[in-house]
Amino acid sequence: MNLEDNKIKTPMILGLLALTAIFVSGCIDDGDSVLEKKEVSIGYVLWDGEIASTNVLKQVYEAAGYDVEIIAVDAGPLYQGLARGNFDLTVSSWLPETQKNYWDIYRDQIDYVGPNLEGCRVGLVVPAYVGINSIEELNDLKADFGGKIVGIDPGAGIMQNTEDAIEMYDLDYNLEASSSAGMATALKRAIDREEWIVVTLWSPHWAFNRWDLKYLDDPLMAYGTGDNATTLARIGLEEEKPEAYAIAERFHWTQEDISEVMMDIENGIPEEQAAATWISNNPYKVKYWTEGHNQA
């Protein structure tokens, strides 16, 4: 081989080596075969239940061999992000009632996977010592409540429900936007002082385990008849990542399950640790989610 041949072949060899390195870096060798790296991204809203469910699902996917990214967004961008393919899935949708306005806009651009938690409820909530039982009674005692309803983040579906309730019941109240944490802080402060307060709240939520609370009756059905926490995916996920999609389809748990994780987080346990504890205590359910085997 002469010098000119070396000059020609050396760049070719280096190019092949570079291409091989790129290919190998995106793959995982399991000892028997070379597999493409498994990745999944999950969008969620920073509400207590959604923090709990998303952290559990994250670790479920990790147990199945996935690199997982969780992306916190507001309710509107949650739907917009799925429609645009900014992330793969979410378990943070509340349908058919609370987030109906977002679903009506994006329903043709999102894959409806199915409920992951049933029997959810939203509405106006007061401490049990408050002497009314219905939204219809609020105007009569406006001064006791300071003329305000303490809400959460402005884009949440429950805030739109509450705007509807104010109109439907002709309430002379202001709806104060806050956050999930801000609302809970205001509720705690009022209960500590035995003051009257009305807040936007939902079940499941750790507040019902901590304090004696009650929903105000809603005879005009401003908050609907109930919801499910629902799993949604970007269109194309089922075809592109069938195993990841199957795990999302099987992910389903109970009010008791999610309440355990939420209470641990509220009691100061880091969310990752609270999720890991629940997973450790429920191996058969997790095995079903990841592998599809029947629960023991």
Short mmCIF file of C-alpha atoms in Angstrom, two decimals:
data_model
loop_
_atom_site.label_atom_id
_atom_site.label_comp_id
_atom_site.label_asym_id
_atom_site.label_seq_id
_atom_site.Cartn_x
_atom_site.Cartn_y
_atom_site.Cartn_z
CA MET A 1 0.00 0.00 0.00
CA ASN A 2 1.47 3.34 -0.97
CA LEU A 3 1.34 6.70 0.81
CA GLU A 4 -1.47 8.02 -1.39
CA ASP A 5 -3.69 5.03 -0.50
CA ASN A 6 -3.14 5.74 3.19
CA LYS A 7 -4.16 9.37 2.71
CA ILE A 8 -7.43 8.31 1.10
CA LYS A 9 -8.36 5.47 3.47
CA THR A 10 -7.51 7.12 6.78
CA PRO A 11 -10.36 9.71 6.62
CA MET A 12 -12.76 6.96 5.53
CA ILE A 13 -11.84 4.82 8.53
CA LEU A 14 -12.15 7.75 10.92
CA GLY A 15 -15.58 8.57 9.48
CA LEU A 16 -16.77 5.00 9.96
CA LEU A 17 -15.51 4.99 13.53
CA ALA A 18 -17.38 8.24 14.25
CA LEU A 19 -20.61 6.85 12.83
CA THR A 20 -20.20 3.69 14.90
CA ALA A 21 -19.67 5.75 18.06
CA ILE A 22 -22.83 7.75 17.39
CA PHE A 23 -24.84 4.57 16.88
CA VAL A 24 -23.50 2.83 19.98
CA SER A 25 -24.05 5.91 22.18
CA GLY A 26 -27.77 5.79 21.39
CA CYS A 27 -28.10 2.11 22.18
CA ILE A 28 -27.94 -0.22 25.15
CA ASP A 29 -26.23 -3.60 25.02
CA ASP A 30 -28.21 -6.04 27.17
CA GLY A 31 -25.70 -8.88 26.64
CA ASP A 32 -27.72 -10.68 24.03
CA SER A 33 -28.70 -7.92 21.63
CA VAL A 34 -28.28 -4.21 21.04
CA LEU A 35 -31.45 -2.29 21.90
CA GLU A 36 -32.43 1.29 21.25
CA LYS A 37 -32.33 3.47 24.35
CA LYS A 38 -35.78 3.66 25.97
CA GLU A 39 -36.99 7.13 26.87
CA VAL A 40 -40.34 8.60 27.90
CA SER A 41 -41.42 12.10 28.94
CA ILE A 42 -44.38 12.90 31.20
CA GLY A 43 -46.12 16.26 31.54
CA TYR A 44 -47.86 17.13 34.78
CA VAL A 45 -49.42 19.96 36.76
CA LEU A 46 -48.11 20.94 40.19
CA TRP A 47 -51.20 19.82 42.09
CA ASP A 48 -50.78 17.45 45.02
CA GLY A 49 -52.37 14.40 43.41
CA GLU A 50 -50.58 14.93 40.12
CA ILE A 51 -47.22 15.30 41.86
CA ALA A 52 -47.88 11.99 43.61
CA SER A 53 -49.08 10.07 40.54
CA THR A 54 -46.39 11.41 38.22
CA ASN A 55 -43.56 10.56 40.60
CA VAL A 56 -44.90 7.04 41.05
CA LEU A 57 -45.27 6.55 37.29
CA LYS A 58 -41.78 7.95 36.72
CA GLN A 59 -40.28 5.27 38.95
CA VAL A 60 -42.47 2.60 37.38
CA TYR A 61 -41.03 3.47 33.97
CA GLU A 62 -37.52 3.52 35.41
CA ALA A 63 -38.07 0.02 36.78
CA ALA A 64 -38.97 -1.01 33.22
CA GLY A 65 -35.66 0.35 31.93
CA TYR A 66 -36.65 3.83 30.76
CA ASP A 67 -34.91 7.15 31.09
CA VAL A 68 -37.72 9.42 32.25
CA GLU A 69 -38.17 13.17 32.08
CA ILE A 70 -41.04 14.82 33.97
CA ILE A 71 -42.10 18.30 32.84
CA ALA A 72 -44.18 20.60 35.07
CA VAL A 73 -46.63 22.88 33.23
CA ASP A 74 -49.92 24.67 33.85
CA ALA A 75 -53.22 23.07 32.83
CA GLY A 76 -53.54 24.86 29.47
CA PRO A 77 -49.96 24.13 28.35
CA LEU A 78 -50.47 20.52 29.43
CA TYR A 79 -52.95 20.01 26.59
CA GLN A 80 -51.09 22.24 24.20
CA GLY A 81 -47.85 20.37 24.89
CA LEU A 82 -49.43 17.00 24.16
CA ALA A 83 -50.97 18.33 20.97
CA ARG A 84 -47.57 19.60 19.84
CA GLY A 85 -45.72 16.45 20.91
CA ASN A 86 -43.60 18.29 23.49
CA PHE A 87 -43.92 15.28 25.80
CA ASP A 88 -45.25 11.74 25.46
CA LEU A 89 -48.07 11.49 27.97
CA THR A 90 -49.72 12.77 31.12
CA VAL A 91 -51.78 11.29 33.94
CA SER A 92 -52.88 14.76 35.10
CA SER A 93 -56.01 15.33 33.02
CA TRP A 94 -59.33 15.64 34.87
CA LEU A 95 -62.23 14.61 32.64
CA PRO A 96 -65.02 14.70 31.63
CA GLU A 97 -66.00 17.78 33.67
CA THR A 98 -63.21 19.88 35.15
CA GLN A 99 -60.99 20.29 32.09
CA LYS A 100 -63.75 20.00 29.50
CA ASN A 101 -62.85 23.41 28.06
CA TYR A 102 -59.32 22.23 27.20
CA TRP A 103 -60.52 18.85 25.94
CA ASP A 104 -63.01 20.49 23.60
CA ILE A 105 -60.17 22.47 22.02
CA TYR A 106 -57.56 19.71 21.70
CA ARG A 107 -59.54 16.46 21.58
CA ASP A 108 -58.73 15.82 17.89
CA GLN A 109 -55.00 16.35 18.52
CA ILE A 110 -54.56 14.09 21.57
CA ASP A 111 -54.85 10.34 22.21
CA TYR A 112 -57.35 9.54 24.98
CA VAL A 113 -55.81 6.56 26.80
CA GLY A 114 -58.26 6.17 29.70
CA PRO A 115 -58.93 6.83 33.40
CA ASN A 116 -56.16 6.12 35.91
CA LEU A 117 -58.08 7.17 39.04
CA GLU A 118 -61.86 7.13 39.37
CA GLY A 119 -64.34 8.85 41.63
CA CYS A 120 -62.70 12.27 41.75
CA ARG A 121 -64.69 15.31 42.84
CA VAL A 122 -64.28 19.09 42.73
CA GLY A 123 -66.26 21.87 44.35
CA LEU A 124 -66.41 24.52 47.03
CA VAL A 125 -65.27 23.30 50.43
CA VAL A 126 -65.54 24.74 53.95
CA PRO A 127 -64.41 23.55 57.39
CA ALA A 128 -67.01 21.33 59.03
CA TYR A 129 -67.66 23.92 61.76
CA VAL A 130 -68.97 26.44 59.18
CA GLY A 131 -72.72 26.73 59.59
CA ILE A 132 -73.87 26.35 55.97
CA ASN A 133 -74.25 23.33 53.70
CA SER A 134 -75.01 24.70 50.23
CA ILE A 135 -73.54 27.14 47.73
CA GLU A 136 -76.99 28.77 47.69
CA GLU A 137 -76.40 30.00 51.26
CA LEU A 138 -73.15 31.85 50.58
CA ASN A 139 -74.66 35.26 49.80
CA ASP A 140 -76.51 35.33 53.13
CA LEU A 141 -73.21 35.09 54.99
CA LYS A 142 -70.90 37.07 52.74
CA ALA A 143 -69.38 39.06 55.60
CA ASP A 144 -68.41 35.89 57.48
CA PHE A 145 -66.37 34.74 54.46
CA GLY A 146 -64.93 38.16 53.70
CA GLY A 147 -66.69 38.11 50.34
CA LYS A 148 -64.06 35.90 48.74
CA ILE A 149 -63.48 32.38 47.52
CA VAL A 150 -59.86 31.24 47.76
CA GLY A 151 -58.84 29.50 44.54
CA ILE A 152 -55.74 28.00 42.97
CA ASP A 153 -53.80 28.77 39.75
CA PRO A 154 -55.80 30.80 37.22
CA GLY A 155 -55.61 28.23 34.39
CA ALA A 156 -57.05 25.35 36.40
CA GLY A 157 -60.37 23.90 35.29
CA ILE A 158 -61.79 24.24 38.80
CA MET A 159 -61.32 28.00 38.52
CA GLN A 160 -63.49 28.12 35.42
CA ASN A 161 -66.04 25.92 37.22
CA THR A 162 -66.04 28.44 40.06
CA GLU A 163 -66.51 31.39 37.70
CA ASP A 164 -69.50 29.48 36.33
CA ALA A 165 -70.79 28.86 39.87
CA ILE A 166 -70.50 32.57 40.74
CA GLU A 167 -72.64 33.38 37.71
CA MET A 168 -75.11 30.53 38.13
CA TYR A 169 -75.76 31.25 41.81
CA ASP A 170 -75.42 35.05 41.39
CA LEU A 171 -72.78 35.11 44.12
CA ASP A 172 -71.51 38.49 45.30
CA TYR A 173 -68.02 37.06 45.82
CA ASN A 174 -64.55 37.59 44.39
CA LEU A 175 -62.59 34.55 43.27
CA GLU A 176 -58.99 34.99 44.42
CA ALA A 177 -56.40 33.16 42.31
CA SER A 178 -53.52 31.59 44.19
CA SER A 179 -51.89 28.17 43.88
CA SER A 180 -52.56 24.73 45.30
CA ALA A 181 -50.06 25.40 48.09
CA GLY A 182 -51.33 28.94 48.65
CA MET A 183 -54.92 27.74 48.98
CA ALA A 184 -53.88 25.05 51.48
CA THR A 185 -51.94 27.60 53.52
CA ALA A 186 -54.96 29.92 53.66
CA LEU A 187 -57.17 27.00 54.68
CA LYS A 188 -54.80 25.97 57.47
CA ARG A 189 -54.53 29.52 58.78
CA ALA A 190 -58.33 29.90 58.91
CA ILE A 191 -58.82 26.54 60.65
CA ASP A 192 -56.12 27.33 63.22
CA ARG A 193 -58.05 30.52 64.02
CA GLU A 194 -61.49 28.85 63.67
CA GLU A 195 -62.40 31.41 61.02
CA TRP A 196 -64.81 30.90 58.16
CA ILE A 197 -63.30 30.26 54.74
CA VAL A 198 -64.49 28.80 51.45
CA VAL A 199 -61.96 27.33 49.01
CA THR A 200 -61.84 25.52 45.70
CA LEU A 201 -60.83 21.94 46.48
CA TRP A 202 -60.97 18.44 45.07
CA SER A 203 -60.84 14.80 46.11
CA PRO A 204 -58.54 13.04 46.54
CA HIS A 205 -56.53 15.62 48.48
CA TRP A 206 -54.54 15.25 51.69
CA ALA A 207 -56.50 18.12 53.28
CA PHE A 208 -59.46 15.80 53.82
CA ASN A 209 -57.23 13.46 55.83
CA ARG A 210 -55.84 16.30 57.92
CA TRP A 211 -58.95 18.37 58.70
CA ASP A 212 -62.69 17.90 59.04
CA LEU A 213 -64.02 19.47 55.84
CA LYS A 214 -67.21 19.34 53.81
CA TYR A 215 -68.29 20.10 50.26
CA LEU A 216 -71.06 22.63 49.83
CA ASP A 217 -74.05 21.16 48.03
CA ASP A 218 -74.23 22.18 44.37
CA PRO A 219 -77.86 21.79 43.27
CA LEU A 220 -77.26 23.63 39.97
CA MET A 221 -74.35 21.25 39.13
CA ALA A 222 -71.82 23.98 38.43
CA TYR A 223 -69.09 21.43 39.19
CA GLY A 224 -70.68 18.54 37.32
CA THR A 225 -71.25 15.02 38.57
CA GLY A 226 -67.67 13.87 39.10
CA ASP A 227 -64.42 13.25 37.29
CA ASN A 228 -61.68 10.75 36.62
CA ALA A 229 -57.98 11.50 36.62
CA THR A 230 -57.25 10.53 33.04
CA THR A 231 -54.22 9.43 31.05
CA LEU A 232 -53.66 11.18 27.72
CA ALA A 233 -50.87 10.66 25.18
CA ARG A 234 -49.52 12.42 22.16
CA ILE A 235 -50.76 11.03 18.88
CA GLY A 236 -48.29 8.47 17.54
CA LEU A 237 -46.97 7.25 20.90
CA GLU A 238 -48.74 3.89 20.63
CA GLU A 239 -47.07 3.14 17.29
CA GLU A 240 -43.64 4.57 18.14
CA LYS A 241 -43.30 3.29 21.72
CA PRO A 242 -45.79 0.44 22.16
CA GLU A 243 -44.28 -0.81 25.44
CA ALA A 244 -44.39 2.66 26.99
CA TYR A 245 -47.96 3.10 25.79
CA ALA A 246 -48.98 -0.27 27.27
CA ILE A 247 -47.63 0.75 30.68
CA ALA A 248 -49.63 3.98 30.47
CA GLU A 249 -52.75 1.98 29.58
CA ARG A 250 -52.33 -0.33 32.58
CA PHE A 251 -51.53 2.43 35.07
CA HIS A 252 -54.60 2.57 37.31
CA TRP A 253 -54.85 2.87 41.08
CA THR A 254 -57.25 3.73 43.90
CA GLN A 255 -58.07 6.69 46.10
CA GLU A 256 -56.37 4.88 49.00
CA ASP A 257 -53.21 4.37 46.93
CA ILE A 258 -52.77 7.99 45.94
CA SER A 259 -53.75 9.26 49.39
CA GLU A 260 -50.87 7.30 50.95
CA VAL A 261 -48.35 9.03 48.69
CA MET A 262 -49.93 12.47 49.12
CA MET A 263 -49.95 12.23 52.92
CA ASP A 264 -46.31 11.15 53.01
CA ILE A 265 -45.36 14.17 50.88
CA GLU A 266 -47.45 16.51 53.02
CA ASN A 267 -45.75 15.09 56.14
CA GLY A 268 -42.40 16.21 54.79
CA ILE A 269 -41.14 13.11 52.99
CA PRO A 270 -39.50 14.02 49.65
CA GLU A 271 -41.80 13.18 46.74
CA GLU A 272 -39.30 10.74 45.19
CA GLN A 273 -39.00 8.86 48.49
CA ALA A 274 -42.77 8.84 49.05
CA ALA A 275 -43.24 7.33 45.58
CA ALA A 276 -40.48 4.77 46.19
CA THR A 277 -42.06 3.70 49.49
CA TRP A 278 -45.44 3.14 47.86
CA ILE A 279 -43.84 1.17 45.01
CA SER A 280 -41.94 -0.98 47.50
CA ASN A 281 -45.18 -1.75 49.34
CA ASN A 282 -47.13 -2.61 46.17
CA PRO A 283 -44.91 -4.89 44.06
CA TYR A 284 -47.72 -6.89 42.46
CA LYS A 285 -49.55 -3.82 41.21
CA VAL A 286 -46.31 -2.40 39.81
CA LYS A 287 -45.48 -5.74 38.16
CA TYR A 288 -48.84 -5.68 36.43
CA TRP A 289 -48.26 -2.13 35.17
CA THR A 290 -44.80 -2.92 33.81
CA GLU A 291 -45.29 -6.48 32.54
CA GLY A 292 -49.03 -7.02 32.20
CA HIS A 293 -49.15 -10.01 34.52
CA ASN A 294 -52.18 -10.45 36.74
CA GLN A 295 -51.98 -8.91 40.17
CA ALA A 296 -51.62 -11.35 43.06
#
